[in-house]
Coordinates of C-alpha atoms and ligand atoms in Angstrom, one line a residue:
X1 CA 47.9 -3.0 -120.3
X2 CA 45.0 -4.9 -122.1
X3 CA 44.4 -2.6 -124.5
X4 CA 41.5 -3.2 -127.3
X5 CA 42.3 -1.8 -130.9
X6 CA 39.3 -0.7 -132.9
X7 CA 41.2 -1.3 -136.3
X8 CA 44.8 -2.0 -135.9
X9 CA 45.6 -4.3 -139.3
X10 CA 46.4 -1.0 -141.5
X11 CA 48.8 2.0 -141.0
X12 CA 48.4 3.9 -138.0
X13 CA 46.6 1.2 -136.1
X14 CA 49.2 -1.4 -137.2
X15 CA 51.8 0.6 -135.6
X16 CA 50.0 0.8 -132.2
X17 CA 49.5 -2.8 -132.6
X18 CA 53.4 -3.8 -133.0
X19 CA 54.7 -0.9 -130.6
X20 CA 51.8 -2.4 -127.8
X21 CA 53.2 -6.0 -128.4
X22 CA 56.8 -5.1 -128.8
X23 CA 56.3 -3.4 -125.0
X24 CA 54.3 -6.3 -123.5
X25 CA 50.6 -5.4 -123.7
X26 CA 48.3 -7.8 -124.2
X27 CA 46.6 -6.6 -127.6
X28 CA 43.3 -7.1 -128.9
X29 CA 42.1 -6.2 -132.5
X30 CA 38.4 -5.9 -133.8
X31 CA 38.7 -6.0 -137.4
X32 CA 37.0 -7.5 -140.5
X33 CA 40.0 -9.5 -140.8
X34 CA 40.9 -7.7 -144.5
X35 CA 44.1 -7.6 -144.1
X36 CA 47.3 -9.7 -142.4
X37 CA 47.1 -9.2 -138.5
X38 CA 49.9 -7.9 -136.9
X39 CA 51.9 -10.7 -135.0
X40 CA 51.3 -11.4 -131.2
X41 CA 47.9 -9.6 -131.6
X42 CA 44.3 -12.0 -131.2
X43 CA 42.1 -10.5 -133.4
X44 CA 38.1 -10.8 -133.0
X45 CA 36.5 -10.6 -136.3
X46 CA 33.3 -8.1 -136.9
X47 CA 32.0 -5.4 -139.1
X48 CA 31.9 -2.9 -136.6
X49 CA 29.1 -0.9 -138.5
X50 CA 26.8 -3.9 -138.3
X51 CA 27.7 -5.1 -134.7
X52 CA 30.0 -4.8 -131.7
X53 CA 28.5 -8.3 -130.4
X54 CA 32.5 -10.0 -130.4
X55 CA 33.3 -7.5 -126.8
X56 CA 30.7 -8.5 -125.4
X57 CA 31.7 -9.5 -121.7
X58 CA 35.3 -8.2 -122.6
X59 CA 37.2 -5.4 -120.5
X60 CA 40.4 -3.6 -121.2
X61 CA 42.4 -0.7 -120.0
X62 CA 42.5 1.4 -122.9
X63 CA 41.2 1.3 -126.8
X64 CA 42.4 3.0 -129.7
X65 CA 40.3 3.8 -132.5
X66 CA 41.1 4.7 -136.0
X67 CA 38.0 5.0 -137.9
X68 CA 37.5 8.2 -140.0
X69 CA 34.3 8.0 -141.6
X70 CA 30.9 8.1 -140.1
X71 CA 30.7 9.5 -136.4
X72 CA 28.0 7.4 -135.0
X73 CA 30.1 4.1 -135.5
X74 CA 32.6 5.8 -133.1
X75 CA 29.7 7.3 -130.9
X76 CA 28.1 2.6 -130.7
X77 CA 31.6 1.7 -129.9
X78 CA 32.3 4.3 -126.8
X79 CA 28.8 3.4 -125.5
X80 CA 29.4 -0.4 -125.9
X81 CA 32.9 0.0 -124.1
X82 CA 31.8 2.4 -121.3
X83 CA 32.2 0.7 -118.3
X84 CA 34.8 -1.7 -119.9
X85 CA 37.6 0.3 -120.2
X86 CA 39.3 2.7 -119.0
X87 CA 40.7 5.0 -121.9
X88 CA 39.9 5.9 -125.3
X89 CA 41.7 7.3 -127.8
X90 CA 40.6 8.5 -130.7
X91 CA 42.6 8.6 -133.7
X92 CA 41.4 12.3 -134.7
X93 CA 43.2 14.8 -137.0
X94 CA 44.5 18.4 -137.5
X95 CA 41.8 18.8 -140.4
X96 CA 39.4 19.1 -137.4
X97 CA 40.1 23.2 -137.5
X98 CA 38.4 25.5 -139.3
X99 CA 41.0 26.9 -140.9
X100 CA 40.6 30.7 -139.0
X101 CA 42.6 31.8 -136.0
X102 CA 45.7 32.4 -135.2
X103 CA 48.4 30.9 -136.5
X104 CA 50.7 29.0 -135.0
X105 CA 47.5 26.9 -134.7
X106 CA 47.3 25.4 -131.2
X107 CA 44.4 23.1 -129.5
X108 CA 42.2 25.9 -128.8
X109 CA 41.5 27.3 -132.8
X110 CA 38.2 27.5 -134.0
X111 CA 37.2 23.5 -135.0
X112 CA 34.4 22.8 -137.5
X113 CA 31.1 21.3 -136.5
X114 CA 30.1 18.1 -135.9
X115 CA 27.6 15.7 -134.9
X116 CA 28.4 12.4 -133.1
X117 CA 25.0 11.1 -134.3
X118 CA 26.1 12.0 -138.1
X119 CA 26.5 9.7 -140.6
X120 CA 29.8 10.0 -142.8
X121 CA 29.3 13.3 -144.4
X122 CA 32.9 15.4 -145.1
X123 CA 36.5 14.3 -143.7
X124 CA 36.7 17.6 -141.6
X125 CA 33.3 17.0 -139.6
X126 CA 34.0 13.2 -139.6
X127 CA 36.6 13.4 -137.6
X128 CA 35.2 16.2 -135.2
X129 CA 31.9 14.3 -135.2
X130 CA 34.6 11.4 -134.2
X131 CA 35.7 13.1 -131.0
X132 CA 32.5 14.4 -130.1
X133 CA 31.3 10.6 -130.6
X134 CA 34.8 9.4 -128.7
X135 CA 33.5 12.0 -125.6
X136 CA 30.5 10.2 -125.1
X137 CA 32.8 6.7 -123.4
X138 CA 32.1 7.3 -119.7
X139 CA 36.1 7.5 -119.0
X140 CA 38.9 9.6 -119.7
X141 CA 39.2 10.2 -123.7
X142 CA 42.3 11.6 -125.8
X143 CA 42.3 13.3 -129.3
X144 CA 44.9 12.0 -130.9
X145 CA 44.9 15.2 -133.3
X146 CA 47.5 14.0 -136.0
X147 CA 49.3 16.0 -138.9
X148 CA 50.6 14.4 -142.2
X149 CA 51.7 10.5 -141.3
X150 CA 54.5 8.8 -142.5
X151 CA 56.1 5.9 -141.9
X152 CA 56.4 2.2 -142.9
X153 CA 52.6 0.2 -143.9
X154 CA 51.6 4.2 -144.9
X155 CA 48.3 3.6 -147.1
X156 CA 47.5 7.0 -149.0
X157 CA 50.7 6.5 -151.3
X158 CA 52.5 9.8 -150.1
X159 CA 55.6 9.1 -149.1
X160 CA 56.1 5.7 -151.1
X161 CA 54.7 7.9 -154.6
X162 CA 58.5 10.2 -153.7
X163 CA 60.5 7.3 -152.6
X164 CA 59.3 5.2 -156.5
X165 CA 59.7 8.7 -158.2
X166 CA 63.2 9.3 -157.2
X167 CA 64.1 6.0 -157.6
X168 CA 63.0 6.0 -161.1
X169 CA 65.2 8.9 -161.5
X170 CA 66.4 11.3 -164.2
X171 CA 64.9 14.7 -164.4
X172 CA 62.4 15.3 -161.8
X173 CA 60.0 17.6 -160.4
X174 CA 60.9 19.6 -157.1
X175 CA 58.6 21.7 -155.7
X176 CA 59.8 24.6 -154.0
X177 CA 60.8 26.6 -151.9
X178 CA 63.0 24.1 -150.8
X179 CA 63.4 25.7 -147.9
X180 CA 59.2 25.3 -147.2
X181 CA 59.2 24.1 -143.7
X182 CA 57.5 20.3 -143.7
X183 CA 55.4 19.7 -140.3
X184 CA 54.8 15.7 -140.1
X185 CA 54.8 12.7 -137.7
X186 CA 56.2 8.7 -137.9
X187 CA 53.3 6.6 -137.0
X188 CA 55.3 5.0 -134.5
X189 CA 55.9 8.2 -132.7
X190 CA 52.2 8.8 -132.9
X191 CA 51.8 5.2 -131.6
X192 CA 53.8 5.9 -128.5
X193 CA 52.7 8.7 -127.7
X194 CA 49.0 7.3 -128.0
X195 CA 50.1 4.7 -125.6
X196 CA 52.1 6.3 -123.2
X197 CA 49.4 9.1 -123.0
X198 CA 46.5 5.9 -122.3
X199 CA 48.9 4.4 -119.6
X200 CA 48.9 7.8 -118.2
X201 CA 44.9 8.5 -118.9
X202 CA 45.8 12.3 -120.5
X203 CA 43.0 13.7 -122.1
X204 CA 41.6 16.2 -124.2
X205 CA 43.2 17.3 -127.7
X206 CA 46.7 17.3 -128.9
X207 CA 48.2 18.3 -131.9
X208 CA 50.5 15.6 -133.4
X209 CA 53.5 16.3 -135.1
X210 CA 56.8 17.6 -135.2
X211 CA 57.8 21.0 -134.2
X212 CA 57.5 23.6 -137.3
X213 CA 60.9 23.6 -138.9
X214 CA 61.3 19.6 -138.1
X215 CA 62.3 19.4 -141.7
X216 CA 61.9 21.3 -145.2
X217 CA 60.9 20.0 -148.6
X218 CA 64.6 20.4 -149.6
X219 CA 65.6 18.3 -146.7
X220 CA 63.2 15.4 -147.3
X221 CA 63.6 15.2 -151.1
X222 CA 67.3 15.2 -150.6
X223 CA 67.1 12.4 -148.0
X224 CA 65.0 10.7 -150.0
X225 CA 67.3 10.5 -153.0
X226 CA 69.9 9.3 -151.1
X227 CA 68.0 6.8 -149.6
X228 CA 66.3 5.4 -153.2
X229 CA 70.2 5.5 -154.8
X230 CA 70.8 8.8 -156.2
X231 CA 69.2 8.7 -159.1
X232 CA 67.7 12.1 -159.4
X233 CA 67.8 15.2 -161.0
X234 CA 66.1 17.3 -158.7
X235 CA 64.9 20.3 -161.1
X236 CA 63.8 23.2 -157.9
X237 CA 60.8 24.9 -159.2
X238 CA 59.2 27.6 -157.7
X239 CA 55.3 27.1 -156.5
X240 CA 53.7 29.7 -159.7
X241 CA 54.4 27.8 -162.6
X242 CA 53.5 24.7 -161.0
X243 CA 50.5 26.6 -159.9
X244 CA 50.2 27.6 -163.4
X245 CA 50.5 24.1 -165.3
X246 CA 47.2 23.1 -163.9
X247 CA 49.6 20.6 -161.1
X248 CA 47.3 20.3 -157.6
X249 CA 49.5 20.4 -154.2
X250 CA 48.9 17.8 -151.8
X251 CA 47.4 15.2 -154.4
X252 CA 49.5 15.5 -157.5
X253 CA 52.4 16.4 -155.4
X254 CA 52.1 14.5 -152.5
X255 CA 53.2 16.6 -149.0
X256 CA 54.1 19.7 -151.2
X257 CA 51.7 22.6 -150.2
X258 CA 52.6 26.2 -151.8
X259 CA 52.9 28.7 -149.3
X260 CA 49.9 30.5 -147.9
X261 CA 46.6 29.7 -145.6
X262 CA 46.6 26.0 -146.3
X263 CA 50.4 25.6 -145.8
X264 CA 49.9 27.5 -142.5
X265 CA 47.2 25.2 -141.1
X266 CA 49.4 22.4 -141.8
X267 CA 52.9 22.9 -141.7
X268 CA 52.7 25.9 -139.0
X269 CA 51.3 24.0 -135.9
X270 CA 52.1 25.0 -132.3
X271 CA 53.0 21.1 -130.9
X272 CA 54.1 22.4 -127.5
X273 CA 51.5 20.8 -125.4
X274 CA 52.2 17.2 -126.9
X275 CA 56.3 17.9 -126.7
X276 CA 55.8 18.8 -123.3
X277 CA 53.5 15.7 -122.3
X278 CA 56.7 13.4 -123.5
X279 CA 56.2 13.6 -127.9
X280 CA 59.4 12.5 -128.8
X281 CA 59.9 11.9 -132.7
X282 CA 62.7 10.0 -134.7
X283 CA 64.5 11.5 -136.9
X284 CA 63.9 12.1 -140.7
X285 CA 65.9 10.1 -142.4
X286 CA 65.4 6.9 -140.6
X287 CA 61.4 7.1 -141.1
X288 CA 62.3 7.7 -145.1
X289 CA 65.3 4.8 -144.9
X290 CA 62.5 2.4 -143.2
X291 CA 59.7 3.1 -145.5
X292 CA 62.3 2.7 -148.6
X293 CA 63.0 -0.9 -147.1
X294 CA 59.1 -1.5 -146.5
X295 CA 58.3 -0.6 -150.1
X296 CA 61.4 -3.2 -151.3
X297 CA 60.0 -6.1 -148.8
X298 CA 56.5 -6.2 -150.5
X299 CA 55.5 -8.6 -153.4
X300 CA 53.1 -5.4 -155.3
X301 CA 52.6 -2.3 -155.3
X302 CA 51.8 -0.2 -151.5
X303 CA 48.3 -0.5 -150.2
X304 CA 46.3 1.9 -151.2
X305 CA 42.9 3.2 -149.3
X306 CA 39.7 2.9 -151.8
X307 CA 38.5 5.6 -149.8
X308 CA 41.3 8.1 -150.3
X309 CA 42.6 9.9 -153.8
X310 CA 44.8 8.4 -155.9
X311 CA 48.8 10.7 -155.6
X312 CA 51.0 11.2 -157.8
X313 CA 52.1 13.2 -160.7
X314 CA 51.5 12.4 -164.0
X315 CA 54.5 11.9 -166.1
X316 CA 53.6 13.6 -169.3
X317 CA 52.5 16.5 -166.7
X318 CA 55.6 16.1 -165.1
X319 CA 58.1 16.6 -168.7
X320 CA 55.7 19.3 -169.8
X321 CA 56.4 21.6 -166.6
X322 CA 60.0 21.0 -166.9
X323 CA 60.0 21.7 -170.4
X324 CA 61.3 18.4 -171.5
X325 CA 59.0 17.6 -174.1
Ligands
LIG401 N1 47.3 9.5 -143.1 C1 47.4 10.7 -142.6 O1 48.3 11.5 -142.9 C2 46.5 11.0 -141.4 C3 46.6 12.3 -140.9 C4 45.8 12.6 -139.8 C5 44.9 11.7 -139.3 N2 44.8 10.5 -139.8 C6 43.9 9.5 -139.2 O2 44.7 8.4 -138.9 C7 43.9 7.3 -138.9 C8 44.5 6.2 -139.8 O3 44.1 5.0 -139.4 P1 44.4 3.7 -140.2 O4 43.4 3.5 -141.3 O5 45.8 3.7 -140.5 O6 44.1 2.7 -139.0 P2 44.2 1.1 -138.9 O7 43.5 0.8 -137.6 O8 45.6 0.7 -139.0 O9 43.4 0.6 -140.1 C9 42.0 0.7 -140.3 C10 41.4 -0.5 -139.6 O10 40.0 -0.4 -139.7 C11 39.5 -1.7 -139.9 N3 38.1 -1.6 -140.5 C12 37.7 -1.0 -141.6 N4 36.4 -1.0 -141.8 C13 35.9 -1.8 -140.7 C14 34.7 -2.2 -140.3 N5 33.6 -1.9 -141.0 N6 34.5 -2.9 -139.2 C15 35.6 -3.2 -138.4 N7 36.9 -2.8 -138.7 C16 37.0 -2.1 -139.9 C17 40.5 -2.3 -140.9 O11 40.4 -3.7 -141.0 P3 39.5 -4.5 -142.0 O12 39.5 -3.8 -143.3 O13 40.0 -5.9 -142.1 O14 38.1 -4.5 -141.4 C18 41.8 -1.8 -140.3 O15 42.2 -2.7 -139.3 C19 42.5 7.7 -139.4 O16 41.7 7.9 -138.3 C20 42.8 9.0 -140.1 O17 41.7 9.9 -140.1 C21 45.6 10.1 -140.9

């Protein structure tokens, strides 16, 4: 497959881009050349929100794009590449629904609007401006509606913030239930089912992660201790005094949501359409063990997207809630 990757040098994109080499695809990347480009793949270098002149006269058999901010970059690229390929995915995401309907959320809940002529305006209607901007390629187009991503190169801090914290150790934070069901995906699962599903030209929405259950917040804090040497304490609390102590889920606890509405949306997803077009997902603790020997093979700290929030708890926040100060 000559595939095109709109991106591909960061987390989700760089997965595609090593999974597509490691199975033989001839793998093209349009980037601004930021970062280190995965091995085996040419890159063409370009600001894609100035121009798409570096594919000019190029054809391919499928793209992948990433991008999550404004809609009309997605909406130049699909024009620019209709007629020259013969797939696109678009890397879209479960934040795309409205948050009504019922739950377990499938592909067909209410989404929020969006314009594919928008510039970048909330995350929500970015992405949903994405796929309407991603429908306007003259070919068959996926959306790649991902969950919570996790996985070696991850770049919002979520899962490396938990593997540090428990490897610093001693008394530490837990939020609970730990039996809170976790709903997730490995971006190398994501990436081949992005890439099987182009070879195979499926289309139309699919929600993208593991089935509800895959795993519990007590399942992957445990793991994760293991993995990072034992060194914790884990203190269970329950989600009102965390509530309480001013700490936000998602943000200050990375992955922990408390249980209600929000949880629902993301940890309550119906996946059976992409299980039943060929999802298949590793298990837990090797995406944790891998990430754990990602974080030990770089010289700084993990990459962190400008664009996204800072995560993680702050320790003083941290002792006060466990009463150890
Ligand atoms: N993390 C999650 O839990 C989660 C959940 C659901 C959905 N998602 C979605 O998953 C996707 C994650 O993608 P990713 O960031 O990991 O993809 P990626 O393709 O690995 O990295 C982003 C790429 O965009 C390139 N880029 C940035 N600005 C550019 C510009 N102006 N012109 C050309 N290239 C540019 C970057 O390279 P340069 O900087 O060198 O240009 C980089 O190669 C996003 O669409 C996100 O919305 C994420």
């Amino acid at each position: 497959m000559r595939l095109l990757l709109l991106g591909g040098s960061g987390f989700v994109g760089r997965a595609v881009a090593d999974l597509a080499v490691a199975r033989g695809h001839d793998v093209t990347a349009l980037n601004r050349g930021h970062r280190p480009a995965p091995a085996g793949v040419r890159t063409l270098l370009g600001d894609r929100t100035r121009t798409l002149d570096a594919l000019a006269g190029l054809d391919f058999d499928a793209v992948v794009d990433t991008w999550s901010a404004a809609p009309s970059v997605v909406r130049d690229a699909a024009r620019a590449l209709s007629g020259h390929a013969g797939h696109y995915t678009y890397v879209s995401s479960r934040s795309v629904y409205d948050g009504t309907g019922p739950i377990p959320l499938t592909e067909d809940n209410p989404v929020v609007d969006g314009d594919p002529d928008a510039g970048p305006t909330t995350y929500a209607a970015d992405k949903r401006g994405g796929e309407l901007a991603a429908d306007t390629f003259d070919g068959p187009v996926l959306h790649a509606r991902a969950g919570l991503i996790l996985g070696p190169y991850e770049d919002i801090g979520r899962l490396p913030w938990w593997l540090n914290r428990l490897h610093r150790g001693g008394p530490t934070h837990a939020p609970g239930p730990a039996d809170l069901p976790l709903q997730y995906i490995d971006a190398r699962d994501l990436a081949a089912f992005i890439l099987d599903a182009a070879a195979r030209a499926l289309t139309g929405p699919y929600n993208l992660v593991g089935p509800t259950g895959q795993t519990t917040m007590g399942e992957l804090l445990t793991v994760a201790n293991h993995t990072t040497g034992d060194h914790a304490d884990l203190r269970w609390l329950d989600p009102e005094p965390i509530l309480a102590a001013g700490i936000q889920p998602w943000t200050d606890l990375p992955i922990w949501l408390p249980p209600g509405d929000d949880h629902d949306h993301l940890h309550r997803g119906d996946v059976s359409k992409a299980l039943n077009a060929g999802l298949t997902l590793r298990p837990l603790a090797d995406t944790i063990a891998d990430t754990w020997t990602w974080l030990g093979s770089l010289d700084g700290p993990p990459p962190h997207r400008t664009d996204r929030p800072a995560v993680g708890l702050d320790p003083a926040l941290e002792r006060k809630v466990l009463d150890l100060t």
